[in-house]
């Protein structure tokens, strides 16, 4: 068995909306990421991707279920394990401007991140310099303020802060969505390179399947707080089994106009259901072309089909 570095077990996160309604942003997620793997996490807006990412790195507490790190529960860690968890789990957010304090230099930001985790001043200084260089910026950037540098450079600074603690696990939550198209590839290549060189384990969140195809060894698909399909990248792109994944894939434009026209498009009917008022049974049934009466009634559990492929569907695609 491959060792899971990080694992969600029956993970749920509920929010109270209004006075009586419960919004299930995560509704029973079981998901593991093997050490050294990059798992892509895709799904429409509001499906719970960021909530899952934040909960896995400990920024949010689960309402139910567990997050395990190296097989150990992270809910009530011993002080030494707690310190390690804070070092080993990092997150990179979508918008680098919001992630950096405008009144602090890049160097001060990275230093502070290290100092609160117990690094001495001298060690933090050399660690910050090493991290900024690994993120592809000269050490002179440490004395700059966020507004003095470009968006791509700001994201590199955010990445430097994340890798400065030598983490084992990084959540990259839409790390290139807020950037100019022209610099997206550079940042993706940087993340790819860091992942390879440092043997990082990553959860790479994106609503864009083509970005995920470039980065990830495995892909998980989320719909309304649940994982509905998970498979190695090649299998997921070639033979998606969940109708929702099929629909997401058919929404990627293909550059070749002939193939683009021949391709069968599955159009999703209707709107994403309100997560505070999820449909009965399978939460995708209101939009699914294959839905039957069974799907209205019974929520399909995530099950294995073949060795590495999992789906939650009563009527999978062939
Ligand atoms: N603090 C909160 N209070 C109430 N509801 C919340 C809160 N945070 C998130 N939600 C809700 O939880 C659901 C999942 O949100 P989340 O941000 O995890 O989705 P997402 O998949 O990351 O979406 P996006 O692609 O837009 O980033 C949404 O319906 C959202 O409105
Ligand atoms: Mg999000």
Short mmCIF file of C-alpha atoms and ligand atoms in Angstrom, two decimals:
data_model
loop_
_atom_site.label_atom_id
_atom_site.label_comp_id
_atom_site.label_asym_id
_atom_site.label_seq_id
_atom_site.Cartn_x
_atom_site.Cartn_y
_atom_site.Cartn_z
CA UNK A 1 0.00 0.00 0.00
CA UNK A 2 1.20 3.48 -0.85
CA UNK A 3 1.62 5.68 2.18
CA UNK A 4 -0.85 8.53 2.35
CA UNK A 5 0.86 11.71 3.52
CA UNK A 6 -2.43 13.45 4.11
CA UNK A 7 -5.90 12.04 4.30
CA UNK A 8 -9.47 13.21 4.79
CA UNK A 9 -11.87 10.77 6.42
CA UNK A 10 -15.57 11.49 6.39
CA UNK A 11 -14.68 15.17 6.35
CA UNK A 12 -17.57 17.59 6.68
CA UNK A 13 -17.76 21.34 7.10
CA UNK A 14 -21.10 22.93 7.81
CA UNK A 15 -22.00 26.60 7.84
CA UNK A 16 -25.12 28.01 9.36
CA UNK A 17 -26.77 30.32 6.86
CA UNK A 18 -29.66 32.44 7.99
CA UNK A 19 -31.11 31.11 11.19
CA UNK A 20 -31.92 27.49 10.48
CA UNK A 21 -30.32 26.46 7.25
CA UNK A 22 -27.16 24.39 7.16
CA UNK A 23 -24.89 24.71 4.18
CA UNK A 24 -22.78 21.59 3.72
CA UNK A 25 -19.66 22.99 2.06
CA UNK A 26 -18.01 19.59 2.65
CA UNK A 27 -20.38 16.69 2.95
CA UNK A 28 -18.40 13.54 3.74
CA UNK A 29 -15.11 13.69 1.87
CA UNK A 30 -12.78 10.68 1.81
CA UNK A 31 -9.56 11.49 0.04
CA UNK A 32 -5.90 10.66 0.42
CA UNK A 33 -2.82 12.11 -1.24
CA UNK A 34 0.18 9.78 -1.45
CA UNK A 35 3.58 11.20 -0.54
CA UNK A 36 5.14 12.89 -3.56
CA UNK A 37 1.93 12.89 -5.61
CA UNK A 38 0.16 15.90 -7.06
CA UNK A 39 -3.58 15.53 -6.87
CA UNK A 40 -5.68 17.88 -8.96
CA UNK A 41 -9.00 18.98 -7.48
CA UNK A 42 -11.59 20.28 -9.92
CA UNK A 43 -15.22 21.27 -9.77
CA UNK A 44 -17.48 24.23 -10.38
CA UNK A 45 -17.49 27.34 -8.24
CA UNK A 46 -18.97 26.65 -4.81
CA UNK A 47 -18.32 22.90 -4.88
CA UNK A 48 -16.13 23.15 -1.76
CA UNK A 49 -12.61 23.00 -3.21
CA UNK A 50 -11.16 25.86 -1.15
CA UNK A 51 -12.94 24.67 1.97
CA UNK A 52 -11.33 21.24 1.53
CA UNK A 53 -7.90 22.82 0.91
CA UNK A 54 -8.14 25.07 3.97
CA UNK A 55 -9.34 22.22 6.15
CA UNK A 56 -6.52 19.91 5.00
CA UNK A 57 -3.86 22.47 5.99
CA UNK A 58 -5.56 23.18 9.32
CA UNK A 59 -6.75 26.73 8.63
CA UNK A 60 -10.29 25.55 9.32
CA UNK A 61 -11.66 22.94 11.66
CA UNK A 62 -13.87 20.18 10.31
CA UNK A 63 -17.43 19.94 11.61
CA UNK A 64 -17.19 16.17 11.36
CA UNK A 65 -14.55 13.67 10.35
CA UNK A 66 -10.79 13.72 10.47
CA UNK A 67 -7.68 15.00 8.77
CA UNK A 68 -4.79 12.59 9.14
CA UNK A 69 -1.15 13.51 8.55
CA UNK A 70 1.19 10.53 8.18
CA UNK A 71 -1.68 8.47 9.53
CA UNK A 72 -2.04 10.54 12.70
CA UNK A 73 -5.11 12.54 13.64
CA UNK A 74 -4.47 16.28 13.50
CA UNK A 75 -7.42 17.32 15.69
CA UNK A 76 -5.68 17.50 19.06
CA UNK A 77 -1.97 17.17 18.39
CA UNK A 78 0.79 17.11 20.99
CA UNK A 79 2.75 20.40 21.01
CA UNK A 80 5.69 18.97 19.04
CA UNK A 81 3.42 17.41 16.41
CA UNK A 82 1.44 20.66 16.26
CA UNK A 83 4.62 22.61 15.50
CA UNK A 84 5.51 20.11 12.78
CA UNK A 85 2.04 20.29 11.28
CA UNK A 86 2.31 24.05 10.98
CA UNK A 87 5.64 23.75 9.23
CA UNK A 88 4.77 20.80 7.00
CA UNK A 89 1.45 22.10 5.64
CA UNK A 90 1.37 25.29 3.59
CA UNK A 91 -1.10 26.97 1.27
CA UNK A 92 -0.76 29.23 -1.77
CA UNK A 93 -3.81 31.35 -2.53
CA UNK A 94 -5.24 32.59 -5.77
CA UNK A 95 -4.64 36.29 -5.31
CA UNK A 96 -1.03 37.14 -4.41
CA UNK A 97 -1.92 40.78 -3.67
CA UNK A 98 -4.37 39.84 -0.94
CA UNK A 99 -1.96 37.26 0.46
CA UNK A 100 0.81 39.77 1.17
CA UNK A 101 0.79 42.57 3.72
CA UNK A 102 1.20 45.79 1.67
CA UNK A 103 3.07 47.50 4.51
CA UNK A 104 5.74 44.82 4.82
CA UNK A 105 8.66 44.08 2.54
CA UNK A 106 8.76 40.63 0.96
CA UNK A 107 11.69 39.79 3.22
CA UNK A 108 9.84 40.87 6.38
CA UNK A 109 6.81 38.82 5.32
CA UNK A 110 8.82 35.63 4.79
CA UNK A 111 10.85 36.26 7.96
CA UNK A 112 7.74 36.75 10.05
CA UNK A 113 6.30 33.51 8.71
CA UNK A 114 9.44 31.70 9.86
CA UNK A 115 9.88 33.55 13.15
CA UNK A 116 6.40 32.67 14.45
CA UNK A 117 7.34 29.06 13.87
CA UNK A 118 10.40 29.33 16.03
CA UNK A 119 13.23 30.06 13.59
CA UNK A 120 16.01 32.23 15.04
CA UNK A 121 16.58 35.58 13.34
CA UNK A 122 19.78 34.48 11.63
CA UNK A 123 18.33 31.17 10.43
CA UNK A 124 15.16 32.87 9.21
CA UNK A 125 17.27 35.33 7.25
CA UNK A 126 19.24 32.69 5.38
CA UNK A 127 16.15 30.53 4.92
CA UNK A 128 14.23 33.48 3.43
CA UNK A 129 17.07 34.22 1.02
CA UNK A 130 17.24 30.58 -0.10
CA UNK A 131 13.47 30.42 -0.56
CA UNK A 132 13.25 33.59 -2.65
CA UNK A 133 15.96 32.28 -4.96
CA UNK A 134 14.23 28.93 -5.30
CA UNK A 135 11.10 30.81 -6.26
CA UNK A 136 13.07 32.40 -9.09
CA UNK A 137 13.65 35.90 -7.70
CA UNK A 138 16.93 37.63 -6.83
CA UNK A 139 17.56 38.20 -3.12
CA UNK A 140 17.26 41.95 -3.77
CA UNK A 141 13.48 41.35 -3.94
CA UNK A 142 13.48 40.77 -0.19
CA UNK A 143 13.73 44.52 0.38
CA UNK A 144 10.89 45.38 -2.01
CA UNK A 145 7.27 46.06 -1.12
CA UNK A 146 4.42 44.15 -2.83
CA UNK A 147 3.30 47.22 -4.82
CA UNK A 148 6.79 47.62 -6.26
CA UNK A 149 6.74 44.28 -8.06
CA UNK A 150 4.61 42.63 -10.75
CA UNK A 151 1.76 40.16 -10.19
CA UNK A 152 3.89 37.22 -11.28
CA UNK A 153 6.70 38.31 -8.94
CA UNK A 154 4.20 38.68 -6.10
CA UNK A 155 3.01 35.11 -6.66
CA UNK A 156 6.66 34.00 -6.62
CA UNK A 157 7.03 35.79 -3.26
CA UNK A 158 3.96 33.98 -1.93
CA UNK A 159 5.44 30.69 -3.14
CA UNK A 160 8.75 31.59 -1.46
CA UNK A 161 6.93 32.10 1.83
CA UNK A 162 5.18 28.74 1.46
CA UNK A 163 8.35 26.77 0.72
CA UNK A 164 10.47 28.63 3.29
CA UNK A 165 9.44 26.25 6.07
CA UNK A 166 10.43 23.18 3.99
CA UNK A 167 6.89 21.80 3.91
CA UNK A 168 5.97 18.28 2.84
CA UNK A 169 2.47 19.24 1.69
CA UNK A 170 1.27 22.30 -0.21
CA UNK A 171 -2.25 23.25 -1.22
CA UNK A 172 -2.15 25.46 -4.31
CA UNK A 173 -5.61 27.03 -4.49
CA UNK A 174 -6.07 28.41 -8.03
CA UNK A 175 -2.47 29.66 -7.98
CA UNK A 176 -2.51 31.08 -11.50
CA UNK A 177 -6.14 32.17 -11.99
CA UNK A 178 -5.51 35.78 -10.97
CA UNK A 179 -2.40 36.14 -13.15
CA UNK A 180 -1.94 37.40 -16.69
CA UNK A 181 -2.19 34.60 -19.22
CA UNK A 182 1.37 35.38 -20.35
CA UNK A 183 2.90 34.53 -16.96
CA UNK A 184 0.69 31.60 -15.99
CA UNK A 185 2.97 29.06 -17.69
CA UNK A 186 6.02 30.39 -15.83
CA UNK A 187 4.36 30.02 -12.44
CA UNK A 188 3.04 26.56 -13.34
CA UNK A 189 6.53 25.51 -14.41
CA UNK A 190 7.96 26.83 -11.16
CA UNK A 191 5.44 24.83 -9.13
CA UNK A 192 6.12 21.75 -11.23
CA UNK A 193 9.86 22.13 -10.75
CA UNK A 194 9.54 22.64 -6.97
CA UNK A 195 7.26 19.64 -6.78
CA UNK A 196 9.85 17.46 -8.57
CA UNK A 197 12.97 18.78 -6.88
CA UNK A 198 11.61 18.77 -3.36
CA UNK A 199 9.39 15.71 -3.67
CA UNK A 200 6.49 17.90 -2.53
CA UNK A 201 3.04 16.45 -2.12
CA UNK A 202 0.47 18.82 -3.59
CA UNK A 203 -3.22 19.40 -3.80
CA UNK A 204 -3.65 21.53 -6.88
CA UNK A 205 -7.04 23.23 -6.97
CA UNK A 206 -8.43 24.59 -10.21
CA UNK A 207 -11.72 24.97 -11.98
CA UNK A 208 -9.73 24.59 -15.20
CA UNK A 209 -9.19 20.97 -16.27
CA UNK A 210 -6.52 21.88 -18.81
CA UNK A 211 -4.36 23.42 -16.05
CA UNK A 212 -4.80 20.29 -13.96
CA UNK A 213 -3.91 18.05 -16.91
CA UNK A 214 -0.56 19.80 -17.09
CA UNK A 215 0.30 19.48 -13.40
CA UNK A 216 -1.23 16.44 -11.80
CA UNK A 217 -0.70 12.70 -11.58
CA UNK A 218 -4.21 12.11 -10.23
CA UNK A 219 -7.44 14.05 -10.42
CA UNK A 220 -10.41 14.26 -8.06
CA UNK A 221 -13.69 15.82 -9.12
CA UNK A 222 -15.88 17.60 -6.60
CA UNK A 223 -19.58 18.33 -6.79
CA UNK A 224 -21.47 20.04 -3.97
CA UNK A 225 -19.15 19.04 -1.16
CA UNK A 226 -18.49 15.47 -2.31
CA UNK A 227 -15.82 13.72 -4.33
CA UNK A 228 -17.74 12.16 -7.24
CA UNK A 229 -14.83 10.74 -9.22
CA UNK A 230 -11.14 10.11 -8.73
CA UNK A 231 -8.64 8.52 -11.07
CA UNK A 232 -5.12 8.74 -12.45
CA UNK A 233 -4.93 11.66 -14.89
CA UNK A 234 -4.81 9.58 -18.09
CA UNK A 235 -7.81 7.46 -17.10
CA UNK A 236 -9.86 10.46 -16.03
CA UNK A 237 -9.27 12.38 -19.24
CA UNK A 238 -9.60 9.37 -21.54
CA UNK A 239 -12.43 7.48 -19.92
CA UNK A 240 -14.30 9.66 -17.45
CA UNK A 241 -16.99 7.54 -15.80
CA UNK A 242 -19.07 10.10 -13.93
CA UNK A 243 -21.50 12.07 -16.12
CA UNK A 244 -20.46 15.24 -14.28
CA UNK A 245 -16.80 14.70 -15.20
CA UNK A 246 -17.89 13.99 -18.76
CA UNK A 247 -19.72 17.30 -18.81
CA UNK A 248 -16.75 19.21 -17.36
CA UNK A 249 -14.44 17.67 -19.96
CA UNK A 250 -16.75 18.53 -22.81
CA UNK A 251 -16.54 22.16 -21.72
CA UNK A 252 -12.77 22.37 -22.43
CA UNK A 253 -12.26 24.00 -25.82
CA UNK A 254 -10.18 21.86 -28.19
CA UNK A 255 -7.77 23.93 -30.31
CA UNK A 256 -8.39 21.81 -33.44
CA UNK A 257 -11.60 23.16 -35.05
CA UNK A 258 -12.49 19.88 -36.82
CA UNK A 259 -12.24 17.81 -33.66
CA UNK A 260 -13.97 20.60 -31.80
CA UNK A 261 -17.00 20.26 -34.09
CA UNK A 262 -17.06 16.46 -34.06
CA UNK A 263 -16.86 16.23 -30.32
CA UNK A 264 -20.02 15.29 -28.57
CA UNK A 265 -21.01 18.00 -26.21
CA UNK A 266 -22.81 17.15 -23.07
CA UNK A 267 -24.64 20.22 -22.00
CA UNK A 268 -25.45 20.55 -18.32
CA UNK A 269 -29.06 21.44 -17.90
CA UNK A 270 -29.96 24.11 -15.39
CA UNK A 271 -28.08 25.80 -12.59
CA UNK A 272 -25.79 24.41 -9.93
CA UNK A 273 -28.18 23.48 -7.09
CA UNK A 274 -28.04 25.62 -3.96
CA UNK A 275 -25.61 23.92 -1.54
CA UNK A 276 -27.81 25.02 1.37
CA UNK A 277 -30.69 23.12 -0.20
CA UNK A 278 -29.18 20.09 -1.87
CA UNK A 279 -31.37 17.78 -3.95
CA UNK A 280 -32.31 14.38 -2.51
CA UNK A 281 -30.39 11.30 -3.59
CA UNK A 282 -27.49 12.00 -5.90
CA UNK A 283 -26.89 15.77 -5.74
CA UNK A 284 -26.14 15.78 -9.49
CA UNK A 285 -29.42 14.16 -10.56
CA UNK A 286 -31.21 17.44 -11.33
CA UNK A 287 -28.68 18.12 -14.10
CA UNK A 288 -27.74 14.60 -15.15
CA UNK A 289 -28.77 13.24 -18.56
CA UNK A 290 -28.64 9.67 -17.19
CA UNK A 291 -30.63 10.19 -13.99
CA UNK A 292 -33.31 7.67 -13.09
CA UNK A 293 -35.74 7.31 -10.24
CA UNK A 294 -33.02 5.54 -8.22
CA UNK A 295 -30.83 8.68 -8.44
CA UNK A 296 -33.65 10.80 -6.98
CA UNK A 297 -33.85 8.54 -3.97
CA UNK A 298 -30.42 7.10 -3.21
CA UNK A 299 -27.16 9.00 -2.83
CA UNK A 300 -24.50 6.82 -4.48
CA UNK A 301 -21.43 6.23 -2.28
CA UNK A 302 -17.91 6.64 -3.66
CA UNK A 303 -16.85 3.15 -4.76
CA UNK A 304 -13.87 1.61 -6.53
CA UNK A 305 -14.14 0.45 -10.10
CA UNK A 306 -10.88 -1.13 -11.12
CA UNK A 307 -7.78 -0.64 -9.02
CA UNK A 308 -7.30 3.12 -9.10
CA UNK A 309 -10.61 4.53 -10.28
CA UNK A 310 -13.38 5.61 -7.93
CA UNK A 311 -16.81 7.00 -8.73
CA UNK A 312 -20.03 7.87 -6.96
CA UNK A 313 -22.67 7.16 -9.59
CA UNK A 314 -25.49 4.67 -10.21
CA UNK A 315 -25.22 4.86 -13.99
CA UNK A 316 -21.60 5.49 -14.95
CA UNK A 317 -20.51 6.29 -18.49
CA UNK A 318 -19.11 3.27 -20.37
N1 LIG B 1 -17.48 31.34 5.81
C1 LIG B 1 -18.51 30.85 5.10
N2 LIG B 1 -19.79 31.00 5.51
C2 LIG B 1 -20.83 30.50 4.82
N3 LIG B 1 -20.70 29.81 3.68
C3 LIG B 1 -19.46 29.62 3.21
C4 LIG B 1 -18.29 30.12 3.87
N4 LIG B 1 -17.19 29.77 3.16
C5 LIG B 1 -17.65 29.09 2.10
N5 LIG B 1 -19.00 28.99 2.11
C6 LIG B 1 -19.84 28.30 1.13
O1 LIG B 1 -19.37 26.98 1.00
C7 LIG B 1 -19.47 26.54 -0.35
C8 LIG B 1 -18.12 26.09 -0.84
O2 LIG B 1 -17.27 27.21 -0.95
P1 LIG B 1 -15.76 27.10 -1.46
O3 LIG B 1 -15.17 28.45 -1.40
O4 LIG B 1 -15.07 26.01 -0.74
O5 LIG B 1 -15.99 26.66 -2.99
P2 LIG B 1 -14.94 26.57 -4.19
O6 LIG B 1 -15.15 25.25 -4.84
O7 LIG B 1 -13.58 26.89 -3.69
O8 LIG B 1 -15.45 27.72 -5.18
P3 LIG B 1 -14.61 28.68 -6.16
O9 LIG B 1 -14.29 27.85 -7.38
O10 LIG B 1 -15.57 29.78 -6.46
O11 LIG B 1 -13.39 29.14 -5.44
C9 LIG B 1 -20.05 27.71 -1.13
O12 LIG B 1 -21.44 27.52 -1.26
C10 LIG B 1 -19.75 28.90 -0.26
O13 LIG B 1 -20.70 29.92 -0.45
MG1 LIG B 2 -12.18 28.37 -4.12
#
